[in-house]
XYZ file of C-alpha atoms in Angstrom:
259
model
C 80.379 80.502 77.868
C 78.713 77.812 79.846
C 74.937 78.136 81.171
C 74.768 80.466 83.976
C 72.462 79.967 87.150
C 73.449 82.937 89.417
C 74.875 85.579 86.625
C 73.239 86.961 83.357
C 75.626 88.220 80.760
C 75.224 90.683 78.035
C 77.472 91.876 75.147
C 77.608 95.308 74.215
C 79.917 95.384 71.356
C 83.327 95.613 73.443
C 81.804 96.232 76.724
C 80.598 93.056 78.993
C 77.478 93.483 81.344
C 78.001 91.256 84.184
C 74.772 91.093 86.462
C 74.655 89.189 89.900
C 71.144 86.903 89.524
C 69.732 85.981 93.220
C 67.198 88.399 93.444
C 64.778 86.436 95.307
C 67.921 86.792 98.644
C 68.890 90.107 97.736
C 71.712 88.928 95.922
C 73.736 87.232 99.119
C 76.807 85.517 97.207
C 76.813 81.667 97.981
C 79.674 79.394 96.397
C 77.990 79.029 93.094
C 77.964 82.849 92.471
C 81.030 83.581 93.527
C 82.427 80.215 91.455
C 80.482 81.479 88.044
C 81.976 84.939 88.956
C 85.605 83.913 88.593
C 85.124 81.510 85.899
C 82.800 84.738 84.207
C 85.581 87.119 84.906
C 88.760 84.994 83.784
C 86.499 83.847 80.318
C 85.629 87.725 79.622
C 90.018 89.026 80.503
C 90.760 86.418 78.228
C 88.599 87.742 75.609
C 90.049 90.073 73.045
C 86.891 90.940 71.727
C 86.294 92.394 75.866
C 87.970 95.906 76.396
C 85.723 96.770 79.750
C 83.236 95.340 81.877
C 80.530 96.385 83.840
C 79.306 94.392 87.155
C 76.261 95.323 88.509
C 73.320 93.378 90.826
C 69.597 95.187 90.543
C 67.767 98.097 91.501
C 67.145 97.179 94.865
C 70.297 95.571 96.239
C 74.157 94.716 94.359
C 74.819 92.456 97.066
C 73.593 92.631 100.430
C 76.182 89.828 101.679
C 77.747 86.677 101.766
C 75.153 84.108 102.248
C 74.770 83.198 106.007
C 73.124 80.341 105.844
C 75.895 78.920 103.990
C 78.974 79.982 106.248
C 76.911 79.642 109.389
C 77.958 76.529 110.536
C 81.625 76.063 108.727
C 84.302 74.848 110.945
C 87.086 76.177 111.787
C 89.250 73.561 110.252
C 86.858 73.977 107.000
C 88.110 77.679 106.913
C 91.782 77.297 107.408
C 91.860 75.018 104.413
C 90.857 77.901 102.570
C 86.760 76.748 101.835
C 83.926 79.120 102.077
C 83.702 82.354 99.108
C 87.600 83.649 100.509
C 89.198 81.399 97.751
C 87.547 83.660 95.050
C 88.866 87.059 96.532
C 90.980 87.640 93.498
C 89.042 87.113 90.759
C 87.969 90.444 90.043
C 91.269 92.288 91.838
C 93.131 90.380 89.357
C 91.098 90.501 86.534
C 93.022 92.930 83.724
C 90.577 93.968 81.837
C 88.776 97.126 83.811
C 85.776 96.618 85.533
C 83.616 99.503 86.955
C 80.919 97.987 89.276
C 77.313 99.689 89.054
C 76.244 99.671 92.430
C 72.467 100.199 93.108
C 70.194 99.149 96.797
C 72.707 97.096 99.426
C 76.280 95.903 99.035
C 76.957 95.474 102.688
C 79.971 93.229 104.139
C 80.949 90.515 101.028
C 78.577 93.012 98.409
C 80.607 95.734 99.403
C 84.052 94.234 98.947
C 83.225 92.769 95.788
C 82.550 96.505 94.779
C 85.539 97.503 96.065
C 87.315 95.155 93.944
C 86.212 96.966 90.751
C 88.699 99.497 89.458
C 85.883 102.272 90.024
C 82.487 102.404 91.498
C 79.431 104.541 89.944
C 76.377 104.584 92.426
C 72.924 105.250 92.856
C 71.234 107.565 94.815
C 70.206 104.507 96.526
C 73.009 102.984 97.397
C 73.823 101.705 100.287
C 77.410 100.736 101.846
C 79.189 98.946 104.775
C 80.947 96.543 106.590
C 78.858 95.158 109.143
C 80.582 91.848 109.909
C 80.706 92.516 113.455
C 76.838 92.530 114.176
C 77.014 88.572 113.390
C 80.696 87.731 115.469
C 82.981 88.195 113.002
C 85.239 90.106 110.770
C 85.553 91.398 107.177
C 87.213 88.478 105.516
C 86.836 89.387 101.182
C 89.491 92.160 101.677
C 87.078 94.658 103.042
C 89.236 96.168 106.147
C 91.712 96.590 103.871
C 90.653 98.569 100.879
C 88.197 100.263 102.680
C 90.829 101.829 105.174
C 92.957 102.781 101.607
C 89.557 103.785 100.197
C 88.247 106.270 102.732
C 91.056 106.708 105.602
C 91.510 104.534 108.658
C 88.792 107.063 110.670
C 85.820 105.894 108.375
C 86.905 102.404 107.866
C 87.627 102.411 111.460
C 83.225 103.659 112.064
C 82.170 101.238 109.659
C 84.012 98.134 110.659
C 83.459 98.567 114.877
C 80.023 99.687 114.261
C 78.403 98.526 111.411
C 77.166 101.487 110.382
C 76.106 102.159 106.634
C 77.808 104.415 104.380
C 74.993 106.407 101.738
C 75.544 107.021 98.313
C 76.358 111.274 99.330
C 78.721 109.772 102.240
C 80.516 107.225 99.816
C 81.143 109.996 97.039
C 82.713 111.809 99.212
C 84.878 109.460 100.870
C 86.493 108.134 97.638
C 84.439 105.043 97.938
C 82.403 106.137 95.026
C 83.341 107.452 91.800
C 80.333 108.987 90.873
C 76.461 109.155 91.993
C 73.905 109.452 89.530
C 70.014 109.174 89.708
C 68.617 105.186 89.467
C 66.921 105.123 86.270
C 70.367 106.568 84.327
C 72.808 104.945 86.596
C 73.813 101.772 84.152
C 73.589 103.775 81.065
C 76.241 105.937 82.628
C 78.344 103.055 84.226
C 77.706 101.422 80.738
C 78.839 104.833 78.450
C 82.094 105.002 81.005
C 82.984 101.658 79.843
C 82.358 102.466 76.545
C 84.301 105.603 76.585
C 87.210 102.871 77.950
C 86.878 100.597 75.491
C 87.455 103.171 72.533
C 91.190 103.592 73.709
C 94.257 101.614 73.316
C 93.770 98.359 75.319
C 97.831 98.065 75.988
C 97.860 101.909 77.098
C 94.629 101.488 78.995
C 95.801 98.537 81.191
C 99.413 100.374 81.466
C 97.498 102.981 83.400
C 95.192 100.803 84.925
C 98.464 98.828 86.451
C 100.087 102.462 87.212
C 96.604 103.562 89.477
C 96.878 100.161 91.404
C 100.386 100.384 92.152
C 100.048 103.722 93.937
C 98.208 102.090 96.631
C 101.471 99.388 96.890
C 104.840 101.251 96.422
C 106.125 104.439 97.756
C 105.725 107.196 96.176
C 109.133 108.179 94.810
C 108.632 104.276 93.735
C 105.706 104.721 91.770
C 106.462 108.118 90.246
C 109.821 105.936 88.636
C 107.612 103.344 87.782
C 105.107 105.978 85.862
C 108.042 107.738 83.864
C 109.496 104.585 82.497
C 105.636 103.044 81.296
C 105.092 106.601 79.882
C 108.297 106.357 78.209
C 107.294 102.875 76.796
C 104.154 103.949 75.120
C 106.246 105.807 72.684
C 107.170 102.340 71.096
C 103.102 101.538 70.227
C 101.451 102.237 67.419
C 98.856 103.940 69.237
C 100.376 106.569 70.699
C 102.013 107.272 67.009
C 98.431 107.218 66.157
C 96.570 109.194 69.622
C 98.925 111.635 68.876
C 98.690 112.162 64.805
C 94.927 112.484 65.653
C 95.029 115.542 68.194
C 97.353 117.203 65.845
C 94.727 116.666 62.760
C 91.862 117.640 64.680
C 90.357 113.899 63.981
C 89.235 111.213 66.549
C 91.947 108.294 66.373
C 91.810 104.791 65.051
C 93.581 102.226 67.775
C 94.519 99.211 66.845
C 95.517 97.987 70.028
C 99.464 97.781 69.087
């Protein structure tokens, strides 16, 4: 991995510890950040050492933003030829292997659609959430309207996008933007143990049901509940559900091999 001048990057055995690195602007995601993000991400999913990965920012903020001072004065014409930090909107959504962001402080407007493009979210007591675009003259434009609507209803979406309002860590728990709240000083051991957990399974099972969960939000339901019978029907040709399987019967913890 090249040298890194808006990320750090740890290695916990299989789990990856991705942390945002602009603490002195609250973590506002310029170009650079965003651009070491995707290459980060698509390095770490192409990694079979990799089975989860954790994205997180600092105690105080995981993003409060997209930088302003970058976008401020970006044409119009600049925009439509797809410049600015909307190019890199996919690089987590798309990114296979699971990512669970630990969100601690701010991740308003961009921070809080990068969140939203983790599979899960596990908060602070802290945190802080919301979509306040429209305070500066403009829009969400990193996917935020979208999966926040699918997150927490159109109602909430609908309060947090026309007013700016923030969300709190209680609030987002209870939405379905959060996962899980836990106290600051245990909230990346946590985040880090969940990936963990993820990592001991199957990889081909894991990302089987982490394609199954995404598609619910795409297809209709009588759609997705074919979909889900014919992948559960294919996991009886690994050797890991041979193996799961053999385990629980034996009363043993099983030994994956990711086949």
């Amino acid at each position: 991995m090249s040298k890194l001048q808006y990320l750090e990057v740890e290695r916990h055995d299989a789990v990856a510890l991705v942390r945002l690195n602009r603490p002195q602007v609250m973590n506002a995601l310029c170009d650079g950040l965003m651009r070491e993000l995707a290459q980060t991400l698509a390095e770490l999913d192409s990694d079979s050492g990799v089975s989860a990965i954790v994205l997180t920012g600092n105690d105080k903020a995981f993003a409060a933003g997209a930088d302003i001072s970058e976008m401020q004065d970006a044409s119009y014409a600049f925009m439509l030829d797809d410049g600015g930090l909307t190019r890199y909107c996919d690089s987590i959504a798309n990114c296979e292997t699971p990512v669970i962001g630990a969100v601690a402080g701010y991740a308003l407007g961009g921070g809080c659609e990068l969140a939203m493009m983790c599979d899960f979210i596990i908060a602070t007591d802290n945190a802080r959430f919301g979509q306040p675009e429209i305070t500066i003259g403009t829009v969400p434009g990193f996917g935020g309207s979208q999966r926040l609507t699918r997150l927490v209803g159109k109602s909430k979406a609908m309060d947090m996008c026309l007013t700016g309002r923030m969300m709190d860590a209680a609030e987002a728990e209870r939405s379905g933007l959060a996962a899980r709240v836990e106290p600051l000083d245990s909230y990346l051991d946590v985040a880090l143990q969940a990936a963990a957990t993820i990592a001991s399974y199957s990889r081909p099972v894991v990302s089987k049901a982490k394609k199954l969960v995404d598609m619910a939000l795409e297809v209709p339901l009588a759609q997705g509940i074919a979909s889900e019978r014919e992948v559960f029907k294919s996991t009886f040709a690994l050797d890991d559900q041979k193996e799961g399987m053999a385990a629980f019967a034996e009363k043993r913890k099983p030994k994956f091999s990711n086949s």
